[in-house]
mmCIF file of C-alpha atoms in Angstrom:
data_model
loop_
_atom_site.group_PDB
_atom_site.id
_atom_site.type_symbol
_atom_site.label_atom_id
_atom_site.label_comp_id
_atom_site.label_asym_id
_atom_site.label_seq_id
_atom_site.Cartn_x
_atom_site.Cartn_y
_atom_site.Cartn_z
ATOM 1 C CA ASN A 24 26.418 -18.808 107.100
ATOM 2 C CA GLY A 25 28.819 -19.581 104.310
ATOM 3 C CA THR A 26 26.035 -21.083 102.246
ATOM 4 C CA SER A 27 23.833 -17.987 102.302
ATOM 5 C CA LYS A 28 26.793 -15.854 101.330
ATOM 6 C CA ALA A 29 27.607 -18.192 98.472
ATOM 7 C CA ALA A 30 23.980 -18.144 97.240
ATOM 8 C CA GLY A 31 24.023 -14.312 97.135
ATOM 9 C CA ASN A 32 27.130 -14.357 94.979
ATOM 10 C CA SER A 33 25.830 -16.932 92.489
ATOM 11 C CA PRO A 34 26.962 -16.288 88.959
ATOM 12 C CA ASP A 35 23.330 -16.333 87.694
ATOM 13 C CA ALA A 36 22.158 -13.585 90.007
ATOM 14 C CA VAL A 37 22.306 -10.054 88.478
ATOM 15 C CA PRO A 38 22.117 -7.016 90.682
ATOM 16 C CA ALA A 39 19.047 -4.756 90.146
ATOM 17 C CA ASN A 40 21.027 -1.823 88.809
ATOM 18 C CA GLU A 41 22.644 -4.100 86.220
ATOM 19 C CA THR A 42 19.188 -5.365 85.137
ATOM 20 C CA ALA A 43 18.062 -1.774 84.590
ATOM 21 C CA LYS A 44 21.187 -1.076 82.552
ATOM 22 C CA LEU A 45 20.545 -4.177 80.397
ATOM 23 C CA ALA A 46 16.931 -3.077 79.845
ATOM 24 C CA ASP A 47 18.164 0.396 78.781
ATOM 25 C CA VAL A 48 20.700 -1.178 76.400
ATOM 26 C CA ALA A 49 18.005 -3.463 74.911
ATOM 27 C CA GLU A 50 15.621 -0.485 74.517
ATOM 28 C CA THR A 51 18.376 1.576 72.884
ATOM 29 C CA ALA A 52 19.238 -1.325 70.569
ATOM 30 C CA ASP A 53 15.574 -1.655 69.528
ATOM 31 C CA ALA A 54 15.388 2.100 68.898
ATOM 32 C CA LEU A 55 18.575 1.957 66.811
ATOM 33 C CA LYS A 56 17.242 -1.015 64.826
ATOM 34 C CA ALA A 57 14.022 0.913 64.104
ATOM 35 C CA GLU A 58 16.025 3.992 63.075
ATOM 36 C CA ILE A 59 18.232 1.860 60.787
ATOM 37 C CA ALA A 60 15.137 0.317 59.186
ATOM 38 C CA GLY A 61 13.657 3.809 58.669
ATOM 39 C CA LEU A 62 16.910 5.083 57.150
ATOM 40 C CA LYS A 63 17.104 2.044 54.831
ATOM 41 C CA ASP A 64 13.521 2.703 53.694
ATOM 42 C CA GLN A 65 14.294 6.395 53.159
ATOM 43 C CA LEU A 66 17.448 5.491 51.201
ATOM 44 C CA LEU A 67 15.523 3.077 48.952
ATOM 45 C CA ARG A 68 12.830 5.686 48.307
ATOM 46 C CA THR A 69 15.445 8.337 47.513
ATOM 47 C CA LEU A 70 17.226 5.977 45.116
ATOM 48 C CA ALA A 71 13.913 5.170 43.414
ATOM 49 C CA GLU A 72 13.069 8.882 43.124
ATOM 50 C CA MET A 73 16.516 9.610 41.682
ATOM 51 C CA ASP A 74 16.070 6.804 39.136
ATOM 52 C CA ASN A 75 12.635 8.145 38.161
ATOM 53 C CA LEU A 76 14.043 11.674 37.872
ATOM 54 C CA ARG A 77 16.874 10.411 35.656
ATOM 55 C CA LYS A 78 14.416 8.566 33.401
ATOM 56 C CA ARG A 79 12.093 11.587 33.225
ATOM 57 C CA THR A 80 15.042 13.882 32.429
ATOM 58 C CA ASP A 81 16.211 11.497 29.684
ATOM 59 C CA ARG A 82 12.667 11.448 28.199
ATOM 60 C CA GLU A 83 12.432 15.242 28.346
ATOM 61 C CA LYS A 84 15.859 15.581 26.745
ATOM 62 C CA GLU A 85 14.833 13.167 23.981
ATOM 63 C CA ASP A 86 11.536 15.020 23.452
ATOM 64 C CA THR A 87 13.338 18.357 23.332
ATOM 65 C CA ALA A 88 15.696 17.022 20.662
ATOM 66 C CA LYS A 89 12.812 15.461 18.707
ATOM 67 C CA TYR A 90 10.459 18.413 18.811
ATOM 68 C CA ALA A 91 12.897 21.341 18.822
ATOM 69 C CA VAL A 92 12.256 21.809 15.107
ATOM 70 C CA THR A 93 8.473 22.099 15.520
ATOM 71 C CA THR A 94 8.250 25.815 14.687
ATOM 72 C CA PHE A 95 10.673 25.505 11.784
ATOM 73 C CA ALA A 96 8.860 22.428 10.420
ATOM 74 C CA ARG A 97 5.501 24.203 10.703
ATOM 75 C CA ASP A 98 6.940 27.162 8.767
ATOM 76 C CA MET A 99 8.279 24.829 6.070
ATOM 77 C CA LEU A 100 4.779 23.415 5.552
ATOM 78 C CA ALA A 101 3.825 26.738 3.975
ATOM 79 C CA VAL A 102 6.593 26.192 1.418
ATOM 80 C CA ALA A 103 5.329 22.660 0.720
ATOM 81 C CA ASP A 104 1.772 24.017 0.324
ATOM 82 C CA ASN A 105 2.915 26.706 -2.112
ATOM 83 C CA LEU A 106 4.846 24.198 -4.217
ATOM 84 C CA ARG A 107 1.745 21.968 -4.362
ATOM 85 C CA ARG A 108 -0.480 24.933 -5.302
ATOM 86 C CA ALA A 109 1.962 25.949 -8.045
ATOM 87 C CA LEU A 110 1.826 22.458 -9.530
ATOM 88 C CA GLU A 111 -1.966 22.288 -9.283
ATOM 89 C CA THR A 112 -2.361 25.478 -11.356
ATOM 90 C CA ILE A 113 -1.409 23.480 -14.442
ATOM 91 C CA PRO A 114 -3.636 20.418 -14.901
ATOM 92 C CA SER A 115 -1.674 17.251 -15.737
ATOM 93 C CA GLU A 116 -3.389 16.849 -19.144
ATOM 94 C CA GLU A 117 -2.161 20.329 -20.162
ATOM 95 C CA ARG A 118 1.451 19.693 -19.150
ATOM 96 C CA GLU A 119 2.082 17.742 -22.351
ATOM 97 C CA HIS A 120 1.289 20.850 -24.402
ATOM 98 C CA LEU A 121 3.683 23.174 -22.566
ATOM 99 C CA ASP A 122 6.756 24.470 -24.319
ATOM 100 C CA ASN A 123 10.115 23.119 -23.173
ATOM 101 C CA THR A 124 10.829 26.073 -20.878
ATOM 102 C CA LEU A 125 7.570 25.759 -18.938
ATOM 103 C CA ARG A 126 7.824 21.957 -18.878
ATOM 104 C CA SER A 127 11.314 22.297 -17.370
ATOM 105 C CA LEU A 128 9.968 24.752 -14.811
ATOM 106 C CA VAL A 129 7.182 22.351 -13.808
ATOM 107 C CA THR A 130 9.705 19.481 -13.574
ATOM 108 C CA GLY A 131 11.957 21.641 -11.370
ATOM 109 C CA VAL A 132 9.065 22.520 -9.049
ATOM 110 C CA GLU A 133 8.090 18.818 -8.839
ATOM 111 C CA MET A 134 11.658 17.849 -7.975
ATOM 112 C CA THR A 135 11.846 20.610 -5.351
ATOM 113 C CA GLU A 136 8.561 19.451 -3.811
ATOM 114 C CA LYS A 137 9.802 15.848 -3.758
ATOM 115 C CA ASP A 138 13.148 16.843 -2.177
ATOM 116 C CA LEU A 139 11.383 18.950 0.450
ATOM 117 C CA GLY A 140 9.116 16.000 1.306
ATOM 118 C CA THR A 141 12.149 13.703 1.602
ATOM 119 C CA ILE A 142 13.984 16.129 3.867
ATOM 120 C CA LEU A 143 10.935 16.696 6.067
ATOM 121 C CA GLY A 144 10.451 12.920 6.288
ATOM 122 C CA ARG A 145 14.081 12.443 7.309
ATOM 123 C CA HIS A 146 13.405 14.748 10.260
ATOM 124 C CA GLY A 147 10.232 12.957 11.365
ATOM 125 C CA VAL A 148 7.617 15.015 9.491
ATOM 126 C CA LYS A 149 4.959 12.814 7.894
ATOM 127 C CA ALA A 150 2.067 13.921 5.686
ATOM 128 C CA ILE A 151 -1.530 13.038 6.566
ATOM 129 C CA THR A 152 -3.644 12.539 3.426
ATOM 130 C CA PRO A 153 -6.791 10.857 4.764
ATOM 131 C CA LEU A 154 -8.912 10.549 1.596
ATOM 132 C CA ASP A 155 -11.474 7.724 2.005
ATOM 133 C CA GLU A 156 -10.451 7.187 5.650
ATOM 134 C CA THR A 157 -12.718 7.590 8.665
ATOM 135 C CA PHE A 158 -12.679 11.122 10.086
ATOM 136 C CA ASP A 159 -10.371 11.363 13.121
ATOM 137 C CA PRO A 160 -10.802 14.586 15.131
ATOM 138 C CA HIS A 161 -7.283 14.123 16.533
ATOM 139 C CA LEU A 162 -5.735 14.347 13.053
ATOM 140 C CA HIS A 163 -8.330 16.056 10.857
ATOM 141 C CA GLN A 164 -10.291 19.285 10.932
ATOM 142 C CA ALA A 165 -13.697 19.065 9.235
ATOM 143 C CA MET A 166 -14.350 22.151 7.143
ATOM 144 C CA PHE A 167 -17.706 21.068 5.685
ATOM 145 C CA GLU A 168 -20.021 18.108 5.213
ATOM 146 C CA VAL A 169 -20.776 16.596 1.800
ATOM 147 C CA PRO A 170 -24.287 15.173 1.420
ATOM 148 C CA GLY A 171 -24.934 12.397 -1.092
ATOM 149 C CA SER A 172 -21.311 11.469 -1.659
ATOM 150 C CA GLY A 173 -22.072 7.763 -1.772
ATOM 151 C CA LYS A 174 -19.694 7.192 1.141
ATOM 152 C CA SER A 175 -20.665 6.248 4.671
ATOM 153 C CA ALA A 176 -21.120 9.114 7.127
ATOM 154 C CA GLY A 177 -17.874 10.265 8.689
ATOM 155 C CA THR A 178 -15.690 9.257 5.719
ATOM 156 C CA VAL A 179 -13.245 11.867 4.439
ATOM 157 C CA VAL A 180 -14.303 12.587 0.841
ATOM 158 C CA GLN A 181 -12.166 15.649 0.131
ATOM 159 C CA VAL A 182 -8.774 16.831 1.402
ATOM 160 C CA LEU A 183 -8.392 20.596 1.116
ATOM 161 C CA GLN A 184 -4.983 20.710 2.759
ATOM 162 C CA ALA A 185 -2.737 17.859 3.852
ATOM 163 C CA GLY A 186 -2.011 17.558 7.548
ATOM 164 C CA TYR A 187 1.340 16.662 9.092
ATOM 165 C CA THR A 188 2.741 14.948 12.155
ATOM 166 C CA LEU A 189 6.188 15.329 13.698
ATOM 167 C CA HIS A 190 7.385 12.031 15.204
ATOM 168 C CA GLY A 191 3.747 11.024 15.612
ATOM 169 C CA ARG A 192 2.688 14.287 17.280
ATOM 170 C CA LEU A 193 0.222 16.442 15.343
ATOM 171 C CA LEU A 194 1.952 19.360 13.649
ATOM 172 C CA ARG A 195 -1.025 20.527 11.578
ATOM 173 C CA PRO A 196 -4.430 18.863 11.087
ATOM 174 C CA ALA A 197 -5.598 17.899 7.610
ATOM 175 C CA LEU A 198 -8.426 20.173 6.427
ATOM 176 C CA VAL A 199 -11.131 17.881 5.084
ATOM 177 C CA GLY A 200 -14.675 17.550 3.783
ATOM 178 C CA VAL A 201 -16.621 14.708 5.400
ATOM 179 C CA ALA A 202 -19.486 12.584 4.048
ATOM 180 C CA LYS A 203 -22.874 13.307 5.587
ATOM 181 C CA ASN A 204 -25.904 11.030 5.966
ATOM 182 C CA GLY A 205 -28.912 11.740 3.817
ATOM 183 C CA ALA A 206 -30.146 11.923 0.264
ATOM 184 C CA PRO A 207 -27.948 13.495 -2.446
ATOM 185 C CA ASP A 208 -29.931 16.774 -2.329
ATOM 186 C CA ALA A 209 -30.754 16.717 1.407
ATOM 187 C CA ALA A 210 -28.837 19.867 2.292
ATOM 188 C CA PRO A 211 -26.316 22.255 0.813
ATOM 189 C CA ILE A 212 -22.682 22.108 1.864
ATOM 190 C CA THR A 213 -22.295 24.052 5.080
ATOM 191 C CA GLU A 214 -19.068 25.699 6.086
ATOM 192 C CA LYS A 215 -17.874 25.063 9.630
ATOM 193 C CA SER A 216 -15.697 27.421 11.580
ATOM 194 C CA ALA A 217 -11.992 26.627 11.441
#
């Protein structure tokens, strides 16, 4: 009698309702562990997205600062072109025969052109003068082909107007004439649409 009672009260024996409670606690613990793992993953993804957003915002801010002067720089290219055209109206061999007043004027225009180029360069504007280089459609705009130039096909043989980049980004393509295959009198120069 006493032995059966003692066996029923053994410290290792757990009542059925307690076993169910332990199973519920274990199930809840597993669910909480899974939720914690999911929240950790979500937190890591959010942190990564925030870091990417910060980097992208920094790049965009840098690009905005770099390229904010694009319209102004493009407008200033017209000034540079006009200074160059003014200088080209007087051939270099004739400059020696100019009177002092005109020679001073030409010198002033040359200095102004040089200063403008320096200032544009300081702000990231770089001239593209591709004479004798291979035609690059990303930097040059072919205006015509030149047959019989003695250069290999696709070589820039004439620069009508210098091109420019702003911090490596094309601001204006160089307008060029490109060597064409064929005999010197194979075909006349053909204009292409701009």
